Coordinates of N, CA and C in Angstrom, one line a residue:
Q1 N 0.8 -1.2 0.0 CA 0.0 0.0 0.0 C 0.9 1.3 0.0
I2 N 0.4 2.3 -0.7 CA 1.1 3.5 -0.8 C 0.6 4.5 0.3
A3 N 1.5 5.1 1.0 CA 1.1 6.0 2.1 C 0.5 7.3 1.6
D4 N 1.0 7.9 0.5 CA 0.5 9.1 0.0 C 0.3 9.0 -1.5
P5 N -0.9 8.6 -1.9 CA -1.2 8.3 -3.4 C -1.0 9.6 -4.2
E6 N -1.3 10.8 -3.7 CA -1.2 12.0 -4.5 C 0.2 12.3 -4.8
A7 N 1.1 12.2 -3.8 CA 2.5 12.4 -4.0 C 3.1 11.4 -5.0
C8 N 2.6 10.2 -4.9 CA 3.1 9.1 -5.9 C 2.6 9.4 -7.3
D9 N 1.4 9.9 -7.4 CA 0.9 10.3 -8.8 C 1.7 11.5 -9.3
Q10 N 2.1 12.4 -8.5 CA 2.8 13.6 -9.0 C 4.2 13.1 -9.4
M11 N 4.9 12.3 -8.7 CA 6.2 11.8 -9.0 C 6.1 11.0 -10.3
Y12 N 5.1 10.2 -10.5 CA 4.9 9.4 -11.7 C 4.7 10.3 -12.9
E13 N 3.9 11.3 -12.8 CA 3.6 12.2 -13.9 C 4.9 13.0 -14.2
S14 N 5.7 13.3 -13.2 CA 7.0 14.0 -13.5 C 7.9 13.0 -14.3
L15 N 8.0 11.8 -13.9 CA 8.8 10.8 -14.6 C 8.4 10.6 -16.0
V16 N 7.0 10.6 -16.2 CA 6.5 10.5 -17.6 C 6.9 11.6 -18.4
R17 N 6.8 12.9 -17.9 CA 7.2 14.0 -18.6 C 8.7 14.0 -19.0
I18 N 9.5 13.5 -18.1 CA 11.0 13.4 -18.4 C 11.2 12.3 -19.5
H19 N 10.5 11.2 -19.4 CA 10.7 10.1 -20.3 C 10.2 10.5 -21.7
T20 N 9.2 11.2 -21.8 CA 8.6 11.6 -23.1 C 9.2 12.9 -23.7
N21 N 10.2 13.4 -23.0 CA 10.9 14.6 -23.5 C 9.9 15.8 -23.6
Y22 N 9.0 15.9 -22.7 CA 8.0 16.9 -22.7 C 8.6 18.3 -22.8
Y23 N 9.6 18.6 -21.9 CA 10.2 19.9 -21.8 C 11.1 20.2 -23.0
K24 N 11.7 19.2 -23.6 CA 12.5 19.4 -24.8 C 11.6 19.8 -26.0
N25 N 10.5 19.2 -26.0 CA 9.5 19.5 -27.1 C 8.9 20.9 -26.9
K26 N 8.6 21.2 -25.6 CA 7.9 22.4 -25.3 C 8.8 23.6 -25.5
Y27 N 10.1 23.5 -25.2 CA 11.1 24.5 -25.3 C 12.2 24.0 -26.2
P28 N 12.0 24.0 -27.5 CA 13.0 23.5 -28.4 C 14.3 24.4 -28.5
R29 N 15.4 23.8 -28.7 CA 16.7 24.6 -28.9 C 16.9 24.8 -30.3
L30 N 17.7 25.9 -30.6 CA 18.1 26.1 -32.0 C 19.1 25.1 -32.4
K31 N 20.0 24.7 -31.6 CA 21.0 23.6 -31.8 C 20.9 22.6 -30.7
D32 N 21.1 21.4 -31.0 CA 21.1 20.3 -30.0 C 22.6 20.2 -29.5
T33 N 22.8 20.9 -28.4 CA 24.1 21.0 -27.8 C 24.1 20.6 -26.3
N34 N 25.3 20.5 -25.7 CA 25.4 20.2 -24.3 C 26.0 21.5 -23.6
F35 N 26.4 21.4 -22.4 CA 26.8 22.5 -21.6 C 28.1 23.2 -22.2
T36 N 28.9 22.4 -23.0 CA 30.1 22.9 -23.5 C 29.8 23.7 -24.8
G37 N 28.7 23.5 -25.4 CA 28.3 24.1 -26.7 C 28.7 23.3 -27.9
V38 N 29.2 22.1 -27.6 CA 29.7 21.2 -28.7 C 28.5 20.2 -29.0
T39 N 28.3 19.9 -30.3 CA 27.2 19.0 -30.6 C 27.6 17.6 -30.2
V40 N 26.6 16.8 -30.1 CA 26.8 15.4 -29.7 C 27.7 14.6 -30.7
E41 N 27.5 14.9 -32.0 CA 28.3 14.2 -33.0 C 29.8 14.6 -32.8
D42 N 30.0 15.9 -32.6 CA 31.4 16.4 -32.4 C 32.0 15.7 -31.1
C43 N 31.3 15.6 -30.1 CA 31.8 15.0 -28.8 C 32.2 13.5 -29.1
K44 N 31.3 12.8 -29.8 CA 31.7 11.4 -30.1 C 32.9 11.3 -31.0
M45 N 33.1 12.2 -31.9 CA 34.3 12.2 -32.8 C 35.5 12.5 -31.9
I46 N 35.4 13.5 -31.1 CA 36.6 13.9 -30.3 C 37.0 12.7 -29.3
L47 N 36.0 12.2 -28.7 CA 36.3 11.1 -27.8 C 36.8 9.9 -28.5
S48 N 36.3 9.6 -29.7 CA 36.8 8.4 -30.4 C 38.3 8.7 -30.9
T49 N 38.6 9.9 -31.3 CA 40.0 10.1 -31.8 C 40.9 10.1 -30.6
D50 N 40.5 10.6 -29.4 CA 41.3 10.5 -28.2 C 41.6 9.1 -27.8
V51 N 40.6 8.3 -27.9 CA 40.8 6.9 -27.6 C 41.7 6.2 -28.5
L52 N 41.6 6.5 -29.8 CA 42.5 5.9 -30.8 C 43.9 6.4 -30.6
K53 N 44.1 7.7 -30.3 CA 45.5 8.2 -30.0 C 46.1 7.5 -28.8
Q54 N 45.3 7.3 -27.8 CA 45.8 6.6 -26.6 C 46.2 5.2 -26.9
M55 N 45.4 4.5 -27.7 CA 45.7 3.1 -28.1 C 47.0 3.1 -28.9
E56 N 47.1 4.0 -29.8 CA 48.4 4.1 -30.6 C 49.6 4.3 -29.7
D57 N 49.4 5.2 -28.7 CA 50.5 5.5 -27.8 C 50.9 4.3 -27.0
M58 N 49.9 3.5 -26.6 CA 50.1 2.3 -25.8 C 50.9 1.3 -26.7
K59 N 50.5 1.2 -28.0 CA 51.1 0.2 -28.9 C 52.6 0.7 -29.1
K60 N 52.8 2.0 -29.3 CA 54.1 2.5 -29.5 C 55.0 2.2 -28.3
G61 N 54.4 2.4 -27.1 CA 55.1 2.1 -25.9 C 55.6 0.7 -25.8
T62 N 54.7 -0.2 -26.2 CA 55.0 -1.7 -26.1 C 56.1 -2.0 -27.1
W63 N 56.0 -1.4 -28.4 CA 57.0 -1.7 -29.4 C 58.4 -1.1 -28.9
R64 N 58.4 0.0 -28.3 CA 59.6 0.7 -27.9 C 60.3 -0.2 -26.8
K65 N 59.4 -0.8 -25.9 CA 60.0 -1.6 -24.8 C 60.6 -2.9 -25.5
L66 N 59.9 -3.5 -26.5 CA 60.5 -4.6 -27.1 C 61.8 -4.3 -27.8
R67 N 61.8 -3.2 -28.5 CA 63.0 -2.8 -29.2 C 64.2 -2.6 -28.2
E68 N 63.9 -2.0 -27.1 CA 64.9 -1.8 -26.1 C 65.4 -3.1 -25.6
K69 N 64.6 -4.0 -25.4 CA 65.0 -5.4 -24.9 C 65.9 -6.0 -25.9
F70 N 65.5 -6.1 -27.1 CA 66.3 -6.7 -28.2 C 67.5 -6.0 -28.5
S71 N 67.5 -4.7 -28.5 CA 68.7 -3.9 -28.8 C 69.7 -4.1 -27.6
A72 N 69.3 -4.2 -26.4 CA 70.2 -4.5 -25.3 C 70.8 -5.8 -25.4
K73 N 70.1 -6.8 -25.9 CA 70.6 -8.2 -26.0 C 71.6 -8.3 -27.1
K74 N 71.4 -7.6 -28.2 CA 72.3 -7.8 -29.4 C 73.8 -7.4 -29.1
P75 N 74.1 -6.3 -28.4 CA 75.5 -6.0 -28.1 C 76.1 -7.1 -27.2
E76 N 75.3 -7.7 -26.3 CA 75.9 -8.7 -25.4 C 76.2 -9.9 -26.3
E77 N 75.4 -10.3 -27.2 CA 75.6 -11.4 -28.1 C 76.8 -11.1 -29.0
D78 N 77.0 -9.9 -29.5 CA 78.1 -9.6 -30.3 C 79.4 -9.7 -29.5
S79 N 79.4 -9.4 -28.3 CA 80.7 -9.4 -27.5 C 81.1 -10.8 -27.1
K80 N 80.2 -11.8 -27.3 CA 80.6 -13.2 -26.9 C 81.3 -13.8 -28.0

């Protein structure tokens, strides 16, 4: 049982308005932006390129480590 049915109904109606984008439709924006002023598509592109750059840097770091290991072993083998 619900203690306060009126409050429950008000909360339910509020959630329905949020879910159906009532206020977005009532007060449309000129551009679909976020608080930074950048569009959603631009944000996705920026984030994806940053992720790709980080992955490339990680790969380069791994290859550099491998090169250092093998380059350190070669002089030892040459001296034997």
